[in-house]
Short mmCIF file of C-alpha atoms in Angstrom, two decimals:
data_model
loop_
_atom_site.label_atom_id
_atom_site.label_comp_id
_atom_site.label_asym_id
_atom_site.label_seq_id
_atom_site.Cartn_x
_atom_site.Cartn_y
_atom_site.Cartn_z
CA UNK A 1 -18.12 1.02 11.94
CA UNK A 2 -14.69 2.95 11.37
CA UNK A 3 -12.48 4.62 14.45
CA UNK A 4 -11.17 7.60 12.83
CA UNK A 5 -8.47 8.71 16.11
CA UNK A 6 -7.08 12.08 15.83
CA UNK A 7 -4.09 11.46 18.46
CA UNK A 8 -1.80 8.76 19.72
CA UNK A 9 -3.83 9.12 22.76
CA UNK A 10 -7.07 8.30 21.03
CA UNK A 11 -5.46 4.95 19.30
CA UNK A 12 -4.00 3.86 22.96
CA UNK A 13 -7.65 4.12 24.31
CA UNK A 14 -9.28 2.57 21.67
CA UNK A 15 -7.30 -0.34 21.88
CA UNK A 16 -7.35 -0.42 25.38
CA UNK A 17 -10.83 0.01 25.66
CA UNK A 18 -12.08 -2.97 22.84
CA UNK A 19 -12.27 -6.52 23.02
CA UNK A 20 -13.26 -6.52 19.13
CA UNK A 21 -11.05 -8.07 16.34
CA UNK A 22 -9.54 -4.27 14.84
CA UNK A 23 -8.43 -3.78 11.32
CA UNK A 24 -5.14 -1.34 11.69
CA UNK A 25 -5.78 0.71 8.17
CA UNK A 26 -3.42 3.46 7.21
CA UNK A 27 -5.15 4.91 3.67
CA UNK A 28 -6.97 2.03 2.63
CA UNK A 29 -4.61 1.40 -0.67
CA UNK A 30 -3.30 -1.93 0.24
CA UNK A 31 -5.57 -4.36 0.97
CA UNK A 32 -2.51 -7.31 0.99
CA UNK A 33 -3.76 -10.22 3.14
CA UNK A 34 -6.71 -12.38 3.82
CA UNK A 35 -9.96 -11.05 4.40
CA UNK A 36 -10.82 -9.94 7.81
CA UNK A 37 -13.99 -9.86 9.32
CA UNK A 38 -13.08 -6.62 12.12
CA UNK A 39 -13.57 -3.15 13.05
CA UNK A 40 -11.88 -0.78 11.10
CA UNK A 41 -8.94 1.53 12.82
CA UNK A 42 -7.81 4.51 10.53
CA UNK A 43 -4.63 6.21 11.17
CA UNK A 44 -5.25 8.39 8.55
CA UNK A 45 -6.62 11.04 11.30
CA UNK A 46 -2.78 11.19 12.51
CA UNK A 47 -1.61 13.53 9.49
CA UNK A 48 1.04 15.81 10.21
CA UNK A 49 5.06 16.70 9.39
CA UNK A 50 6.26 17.06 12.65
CA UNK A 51 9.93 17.68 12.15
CA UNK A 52 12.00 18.33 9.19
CA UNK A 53 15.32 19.28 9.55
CA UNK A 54 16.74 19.17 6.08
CA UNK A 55 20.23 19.45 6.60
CA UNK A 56 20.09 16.72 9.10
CA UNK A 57 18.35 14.24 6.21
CA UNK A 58 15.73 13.65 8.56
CA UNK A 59 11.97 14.06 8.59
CA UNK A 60 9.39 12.92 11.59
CA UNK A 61 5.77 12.30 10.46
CA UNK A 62 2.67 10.92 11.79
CA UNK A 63 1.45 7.36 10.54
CA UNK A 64 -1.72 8.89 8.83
CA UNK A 65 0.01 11.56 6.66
CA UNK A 66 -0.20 11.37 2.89
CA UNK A 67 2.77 9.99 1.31
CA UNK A 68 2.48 12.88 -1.63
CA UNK A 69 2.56 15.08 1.17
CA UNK A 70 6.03 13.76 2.53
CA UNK A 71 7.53 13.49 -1.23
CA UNK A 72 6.29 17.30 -1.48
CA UNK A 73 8.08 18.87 1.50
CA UNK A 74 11.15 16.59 0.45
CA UNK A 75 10.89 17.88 -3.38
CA UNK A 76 11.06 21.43 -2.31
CA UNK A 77 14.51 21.22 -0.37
CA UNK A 78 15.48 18.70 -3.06
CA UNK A 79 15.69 15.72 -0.97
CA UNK A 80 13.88 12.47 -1.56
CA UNK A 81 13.02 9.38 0.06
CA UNK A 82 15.35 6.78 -1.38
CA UNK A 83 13.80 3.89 -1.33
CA UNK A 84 10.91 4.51 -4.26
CA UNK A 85 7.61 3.26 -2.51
CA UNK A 86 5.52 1.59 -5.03
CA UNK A 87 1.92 2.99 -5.41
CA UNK A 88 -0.38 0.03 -5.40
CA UNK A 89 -3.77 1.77 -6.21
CA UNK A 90 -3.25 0.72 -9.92
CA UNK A 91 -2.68 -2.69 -9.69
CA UNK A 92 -5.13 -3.42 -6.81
CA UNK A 93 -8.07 -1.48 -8.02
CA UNK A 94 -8.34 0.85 -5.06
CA UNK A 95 -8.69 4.32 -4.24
CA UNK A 96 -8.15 6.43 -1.04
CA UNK A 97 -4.90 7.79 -0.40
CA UNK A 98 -1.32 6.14 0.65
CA UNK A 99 0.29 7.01 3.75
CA UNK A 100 3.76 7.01 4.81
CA UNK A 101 2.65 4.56 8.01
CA UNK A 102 1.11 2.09 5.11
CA UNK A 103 4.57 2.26 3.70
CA UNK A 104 6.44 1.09 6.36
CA UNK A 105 3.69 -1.44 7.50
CA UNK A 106 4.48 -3.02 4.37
CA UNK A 107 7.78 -2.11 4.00
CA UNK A 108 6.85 -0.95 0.58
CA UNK A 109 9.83 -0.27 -2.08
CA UNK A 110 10.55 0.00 -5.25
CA UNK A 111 13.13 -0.78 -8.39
CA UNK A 112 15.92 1.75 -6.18
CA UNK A 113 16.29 -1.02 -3.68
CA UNK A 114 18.47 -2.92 -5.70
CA UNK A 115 21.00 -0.51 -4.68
CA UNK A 116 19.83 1.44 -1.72
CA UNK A 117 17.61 -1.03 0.07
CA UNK A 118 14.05 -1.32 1.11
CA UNK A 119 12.05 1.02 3.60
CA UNK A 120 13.01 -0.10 7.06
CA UNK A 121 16.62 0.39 6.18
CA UNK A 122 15.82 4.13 5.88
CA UNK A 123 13.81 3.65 9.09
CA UNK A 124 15.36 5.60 12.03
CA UNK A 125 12.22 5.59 14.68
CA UNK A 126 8.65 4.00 15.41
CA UNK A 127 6.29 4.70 17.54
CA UNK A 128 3.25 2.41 18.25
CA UNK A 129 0.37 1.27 19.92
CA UNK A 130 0.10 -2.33 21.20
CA UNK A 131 -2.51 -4.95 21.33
CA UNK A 132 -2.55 -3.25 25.14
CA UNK A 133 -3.11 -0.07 24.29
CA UNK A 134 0.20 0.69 25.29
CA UNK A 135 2.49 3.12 23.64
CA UNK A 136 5.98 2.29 22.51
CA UNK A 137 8.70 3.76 20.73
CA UNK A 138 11.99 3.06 19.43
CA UNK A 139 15.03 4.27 22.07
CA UNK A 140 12.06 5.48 24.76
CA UNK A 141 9.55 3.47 26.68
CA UNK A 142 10.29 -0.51 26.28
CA UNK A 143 8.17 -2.88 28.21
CA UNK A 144 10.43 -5.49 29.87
CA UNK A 145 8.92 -8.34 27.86
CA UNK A 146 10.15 -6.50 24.47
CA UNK A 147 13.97 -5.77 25.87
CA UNK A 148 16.54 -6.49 22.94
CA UNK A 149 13.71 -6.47 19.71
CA UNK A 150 14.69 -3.99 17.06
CA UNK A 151 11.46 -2.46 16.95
CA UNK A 152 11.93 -0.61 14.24
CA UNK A 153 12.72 -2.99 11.85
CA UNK A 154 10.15 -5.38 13.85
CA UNK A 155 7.45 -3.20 12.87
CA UNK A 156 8.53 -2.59 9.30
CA UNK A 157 6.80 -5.47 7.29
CA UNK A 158 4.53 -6.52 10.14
CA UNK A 159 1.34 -4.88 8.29
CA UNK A 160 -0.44 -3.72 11.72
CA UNK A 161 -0.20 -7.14 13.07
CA UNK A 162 2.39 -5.93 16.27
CA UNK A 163 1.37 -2.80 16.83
CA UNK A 164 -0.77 0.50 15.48
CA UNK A 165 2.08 2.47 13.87
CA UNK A 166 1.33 6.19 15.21
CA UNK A 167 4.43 8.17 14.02
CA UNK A 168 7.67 7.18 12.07
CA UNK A 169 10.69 8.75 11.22
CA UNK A 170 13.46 8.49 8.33
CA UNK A 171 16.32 9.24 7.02
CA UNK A 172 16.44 11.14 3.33
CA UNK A 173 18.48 11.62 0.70
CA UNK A 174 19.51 14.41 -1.61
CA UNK A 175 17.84 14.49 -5.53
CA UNK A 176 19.22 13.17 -7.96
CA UNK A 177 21.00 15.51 -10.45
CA UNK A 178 20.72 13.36 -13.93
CA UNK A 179 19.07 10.54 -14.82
CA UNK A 180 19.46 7.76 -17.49
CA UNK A 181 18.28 4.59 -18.72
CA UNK A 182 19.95 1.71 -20.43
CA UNK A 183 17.16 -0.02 -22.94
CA UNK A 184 18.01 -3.28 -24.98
CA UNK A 185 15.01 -4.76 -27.09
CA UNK A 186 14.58 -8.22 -27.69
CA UNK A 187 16.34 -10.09 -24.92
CA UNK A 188 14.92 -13.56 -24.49
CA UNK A 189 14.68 -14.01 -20.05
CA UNK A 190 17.46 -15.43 -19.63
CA UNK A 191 19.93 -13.53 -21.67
CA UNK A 192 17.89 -10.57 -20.24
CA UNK A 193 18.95 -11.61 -16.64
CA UNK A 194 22.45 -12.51 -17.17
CA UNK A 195 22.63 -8.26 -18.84
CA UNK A 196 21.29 -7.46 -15.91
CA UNK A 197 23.72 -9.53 -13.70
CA UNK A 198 26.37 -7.85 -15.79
CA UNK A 199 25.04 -4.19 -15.11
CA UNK A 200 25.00 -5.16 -11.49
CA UNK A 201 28.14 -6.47 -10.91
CA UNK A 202 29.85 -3.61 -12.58
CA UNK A 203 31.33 -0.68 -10.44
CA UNK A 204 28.42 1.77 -12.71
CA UNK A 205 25.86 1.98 -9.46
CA UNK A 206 23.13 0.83 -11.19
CA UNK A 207 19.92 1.85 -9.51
CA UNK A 208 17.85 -0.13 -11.73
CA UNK A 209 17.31 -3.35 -13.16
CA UNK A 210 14.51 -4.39 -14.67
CA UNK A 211 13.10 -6.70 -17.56
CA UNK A 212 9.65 -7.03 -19.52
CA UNK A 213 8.86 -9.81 -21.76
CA UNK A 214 6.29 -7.25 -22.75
CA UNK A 215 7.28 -4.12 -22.12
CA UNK A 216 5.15 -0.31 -22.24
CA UNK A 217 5.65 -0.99 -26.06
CA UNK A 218 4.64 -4.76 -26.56
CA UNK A 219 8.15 -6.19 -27.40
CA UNK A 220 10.87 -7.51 -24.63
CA UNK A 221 12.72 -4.71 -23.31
CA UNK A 222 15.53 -4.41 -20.37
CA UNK A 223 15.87 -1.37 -18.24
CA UNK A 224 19.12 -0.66 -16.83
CA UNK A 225 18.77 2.83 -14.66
CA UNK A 226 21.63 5.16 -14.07
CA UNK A 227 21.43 8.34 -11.84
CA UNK A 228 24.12 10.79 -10.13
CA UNK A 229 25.72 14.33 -11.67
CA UNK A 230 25.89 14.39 -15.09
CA UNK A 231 29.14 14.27 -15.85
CA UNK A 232 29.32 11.25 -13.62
CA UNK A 233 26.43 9.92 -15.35
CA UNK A 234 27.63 10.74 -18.62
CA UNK A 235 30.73 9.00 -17.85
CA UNK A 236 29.29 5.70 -16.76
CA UNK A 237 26.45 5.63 -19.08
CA UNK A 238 29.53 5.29 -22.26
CA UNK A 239 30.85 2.51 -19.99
CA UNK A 240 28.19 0.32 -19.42
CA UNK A 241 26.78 0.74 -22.32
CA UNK A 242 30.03 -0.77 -23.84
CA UNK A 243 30.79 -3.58 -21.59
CA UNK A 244 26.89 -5.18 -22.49
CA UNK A 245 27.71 -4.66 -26.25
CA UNK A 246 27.49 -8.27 -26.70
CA UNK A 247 23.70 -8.32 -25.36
CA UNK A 248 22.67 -6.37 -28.34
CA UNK A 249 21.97 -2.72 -29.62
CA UNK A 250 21.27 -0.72 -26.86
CA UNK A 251 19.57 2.97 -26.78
CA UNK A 252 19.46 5.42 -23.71
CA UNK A 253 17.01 7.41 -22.85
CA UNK A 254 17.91 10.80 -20.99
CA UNK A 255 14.53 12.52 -21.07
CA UNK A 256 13.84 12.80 -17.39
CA UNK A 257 10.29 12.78 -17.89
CA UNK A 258 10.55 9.60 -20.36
CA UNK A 259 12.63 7.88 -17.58
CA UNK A 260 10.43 8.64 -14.69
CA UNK A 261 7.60 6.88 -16.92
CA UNK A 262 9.49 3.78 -17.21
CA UNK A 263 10.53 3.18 -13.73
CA UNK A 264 6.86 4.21 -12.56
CA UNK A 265 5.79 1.61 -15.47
CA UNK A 266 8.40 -0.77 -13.60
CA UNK A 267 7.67 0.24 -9.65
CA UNK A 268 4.17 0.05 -9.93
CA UNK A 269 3.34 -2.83 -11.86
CA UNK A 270 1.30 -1.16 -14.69
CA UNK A 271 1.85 -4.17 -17.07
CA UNK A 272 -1.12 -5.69 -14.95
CA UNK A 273 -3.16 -2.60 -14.65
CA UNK A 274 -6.95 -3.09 -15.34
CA UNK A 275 -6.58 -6.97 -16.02
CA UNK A 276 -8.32 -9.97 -14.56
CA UNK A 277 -5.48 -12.40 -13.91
CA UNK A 278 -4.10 -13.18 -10.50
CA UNK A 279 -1.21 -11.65 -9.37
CA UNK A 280 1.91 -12.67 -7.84
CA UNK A 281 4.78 -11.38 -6.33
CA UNK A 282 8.01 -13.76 -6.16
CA UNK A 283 11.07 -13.15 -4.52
CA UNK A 284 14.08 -15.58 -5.83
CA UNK A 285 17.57 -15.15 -6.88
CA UNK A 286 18.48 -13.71 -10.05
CA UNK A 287 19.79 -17.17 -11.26
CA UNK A 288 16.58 -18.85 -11.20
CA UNK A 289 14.44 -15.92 -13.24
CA UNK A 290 14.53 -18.16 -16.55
CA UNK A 291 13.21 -21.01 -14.52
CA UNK A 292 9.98 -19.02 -12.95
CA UNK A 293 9.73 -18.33 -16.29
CA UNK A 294 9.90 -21.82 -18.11
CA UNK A 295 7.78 -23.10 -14.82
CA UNK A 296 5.21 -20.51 -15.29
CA UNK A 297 4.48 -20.54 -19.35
CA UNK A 298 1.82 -18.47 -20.43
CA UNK A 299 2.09 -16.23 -17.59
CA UNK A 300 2.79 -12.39 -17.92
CA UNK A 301 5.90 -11.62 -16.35
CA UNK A 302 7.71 -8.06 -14.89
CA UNK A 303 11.62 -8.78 -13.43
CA UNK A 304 12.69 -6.11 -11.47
CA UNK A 305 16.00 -6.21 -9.31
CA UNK A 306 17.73 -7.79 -11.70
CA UNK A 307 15.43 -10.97 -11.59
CA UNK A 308 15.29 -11.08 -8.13
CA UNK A 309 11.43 -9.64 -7.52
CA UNK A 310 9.34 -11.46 -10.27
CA UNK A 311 5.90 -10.31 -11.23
CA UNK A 312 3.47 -12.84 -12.45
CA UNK A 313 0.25 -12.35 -13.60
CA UNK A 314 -1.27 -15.61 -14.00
CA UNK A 315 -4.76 -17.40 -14.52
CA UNK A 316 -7.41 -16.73 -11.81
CA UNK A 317 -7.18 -19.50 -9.05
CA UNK A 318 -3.69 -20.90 -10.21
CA UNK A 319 -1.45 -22.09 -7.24
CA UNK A 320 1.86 -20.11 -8.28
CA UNK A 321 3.78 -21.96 -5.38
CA UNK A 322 2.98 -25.44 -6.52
CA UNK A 323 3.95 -24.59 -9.88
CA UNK A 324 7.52 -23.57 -8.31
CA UNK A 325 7.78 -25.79 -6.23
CA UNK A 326 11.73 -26.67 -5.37
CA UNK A 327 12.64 -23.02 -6.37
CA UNK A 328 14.63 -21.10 -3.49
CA UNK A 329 11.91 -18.25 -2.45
CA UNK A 330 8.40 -17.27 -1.83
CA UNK A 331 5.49 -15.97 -3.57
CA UNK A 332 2.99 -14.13 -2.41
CA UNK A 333 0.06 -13.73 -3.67
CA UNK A 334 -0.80 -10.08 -4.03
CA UNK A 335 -4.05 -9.95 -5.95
CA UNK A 336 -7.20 -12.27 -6.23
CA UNK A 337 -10.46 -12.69 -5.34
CA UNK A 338 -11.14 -13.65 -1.51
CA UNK A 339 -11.69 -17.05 -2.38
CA UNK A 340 -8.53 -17.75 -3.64
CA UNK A 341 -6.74 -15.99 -0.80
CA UNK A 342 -8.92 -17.75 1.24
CA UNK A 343 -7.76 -21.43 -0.21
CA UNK A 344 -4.37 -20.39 -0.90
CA UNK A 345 -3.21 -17.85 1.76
CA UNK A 346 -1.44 -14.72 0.95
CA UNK A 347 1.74 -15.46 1.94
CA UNK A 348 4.39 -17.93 1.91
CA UNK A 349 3.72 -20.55 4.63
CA UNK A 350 6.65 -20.03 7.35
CA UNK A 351 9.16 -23.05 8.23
CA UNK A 352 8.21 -24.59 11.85
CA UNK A 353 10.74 -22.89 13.44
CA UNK A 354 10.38 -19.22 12.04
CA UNK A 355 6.21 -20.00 12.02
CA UNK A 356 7.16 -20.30 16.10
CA UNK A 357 9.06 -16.85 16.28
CA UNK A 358 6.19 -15.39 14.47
CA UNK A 359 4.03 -16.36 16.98
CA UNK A 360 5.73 -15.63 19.84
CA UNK A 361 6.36 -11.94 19.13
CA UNK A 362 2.95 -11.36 18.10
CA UNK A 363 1.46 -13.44 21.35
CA UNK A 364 4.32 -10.67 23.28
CA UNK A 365 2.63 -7.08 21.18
CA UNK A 366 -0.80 -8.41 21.20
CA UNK A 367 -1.81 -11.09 23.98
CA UNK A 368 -5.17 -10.82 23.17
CA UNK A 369 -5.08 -11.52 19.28
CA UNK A 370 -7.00 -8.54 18.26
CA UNK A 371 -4.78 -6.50 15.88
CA UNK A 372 -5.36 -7.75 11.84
CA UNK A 373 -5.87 -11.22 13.36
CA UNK A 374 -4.98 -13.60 10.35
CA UNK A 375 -4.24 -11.61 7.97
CA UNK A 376 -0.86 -12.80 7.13
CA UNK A 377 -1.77 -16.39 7.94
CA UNK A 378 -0.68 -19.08 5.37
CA UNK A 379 -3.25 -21.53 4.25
#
């Protein structure tokens, strides 16, 4: 059985009204977690721009509405949401359509947030159902037991475990004018990362960074992304490209339609599209990319943020985290089968201390442990 609500109103009385394990669901595209035996609740019934007030940078939708919808009414002021969410149908196998309240459940984002941040920091509101059935919102109602929580960026991340996400709001940015791309071929990891350190620290405003043993063309390539006006990009493009002369022959590509490829090869994981290996996502530092490499030999690898976000394709059932153990981070394990997200948990067991805050606020949203219950337990 599925709850399809059409209004706020509708997700506050279901919730109110069950005593039944619910599983919040936004378009179905992200099935991140561990398996959950629980009624379904769709958002996807709460579809609608409500405001968008373009010269403000602002736009107000409801949880269930398309994210190609959003991106569309953005396109055609020539605005954009900055923060590049990441389509995950590919890579997961799944179908159904994402929605811009599954995005900031999971805080998706892409290669741009190496410069511009991830999707709560474009966040500006929330609203939200409880495990009470009661409706919150960010700056409006706030139930005394909730005074000083940022619920916005509380909610952001928390993948329907706090609250049913019923409307959000964000801040936009403009289009970009030009874009370019930076590629070197044949960079071994390590020399790959410290480029890509080097791009970074440079006062270019890199807005990607990214590195492929195995890139869309079989051999090692690194992505360095440049985008602004073109004289500006022009400009910086010359530069760059001379200060990482010693890294090896470098081409750009200026095609925008070539570009767009590559960073959608890049955002959405498409080295790992249609395989069987588990997948991994694992957050580090830069400085430690060549040893999740060495550490994981064999494994197919994706760096994007200038080593920072590491994705590993591995064999089925491998434990990524004992294999790194020692290594600043976590890793999360975004695609197997349910038995080894059963054994190994999805995500990155929490320290005491931070596994005691987690609890807390969810024991605060939802006394009665009903919303996604366990689905971002650790094994």
């Amino acid at each position: 059985m599925a709850f399809i609500p059409k209004t706020e109103a509708d997700v506050a009385e279901i919730i109110k009204g069950t005593h039944q394990p619910l599983h919040i669901q936004g378009g179905g595209t992200r099935p991140v977690g561990d398996p959950l035996a629980a009624e379904t609740l769709s958002l996807a019934g709460l579809s609608d721009v409500r405001l968008y007030e373009p010269g403000a940078l602002t736009i107000v939708a409801g949880a269930g509405t398309p994210l190609a919808e959003v991106e569309a009414a953005l396109a055609a002021e020539n605005q954009r949401l900055a923060f590049e969410p990441m389509d995950h149908r590919g890579l997961l196998g799944t179908t159904g359509t994402p929605t811009i309240g599954g995005v900031v459940a999971a805080n998706v984002s892409g290669p741009r947030r190496v410069q511009n941040g991830a999707a709560r920091d474009f966040l500006l509101g929330v609203r939200f159902v409880d495990g009470t059935g009661e409706v919150l919102k960010n700056g409006g109602r706030v139930m005394k037991n909730v005074t000083g929580y940022d619920l916005v960026r509380l909610l952001a991340g928390s993948r329907g475990t706090l609250g049913a996400i019923t409307e959000v709001a964000f801040k936009v940015l403009p289009a970009v004018d030009t874009v370019a791309t930076l590629k070197i071929a044949g960079l071994t990891s390590d020399r790959a990362i410290a480029a890509l350190s080097h791009a970074l620290g440079s006062p270019y405003e890199v807005t990607g960074a990214a590195h492929a043993p195995a890139g869309p063309d079989g051999g090692p390539v690194t992505l360095i992304r440049l985008e602004g006006f073109a004289a500006s990009v022009a400009y910086r493009t010359g530069a760059l490209s001379a200060a990482l002369d010693a890294y090896g022959a470098i081409s750009v590509e200026t095609d925008p339609d070539a570009v767009v490829a590559l960073w959608t090869w890049v955002r959405d994981a498409e080295a790992f599209h249609g395989t069987d290996g588990d997948v991994w996502r694992i957050s580090a530092k830069p400085t430690h990319g060549a040893e999740i490499a060495n550490r994981l030999s064999g494994a197919r690898l994706v760096f994007d943020w200038g080593g920072g976000l590491v994705w590993a394709e591995v064999a089925q059932g491998q434990d990524v985290r004992v294999a790194l153990a020692g290594v600043p981070g976590h890793a999360t394990l975004v695609r197997a089968d349910d038995a080894t997200r059963t054994r190994l948990g999805t995500f990155e067991p929490e320290a005491p201390a931070v596994a005691r805050l987690s609890a807390g606020l969810r024991a605060k949203f939802d006394p009665r442990g009903i919303l996604n219950p366990g689905l971002m337990a650790a094994a």
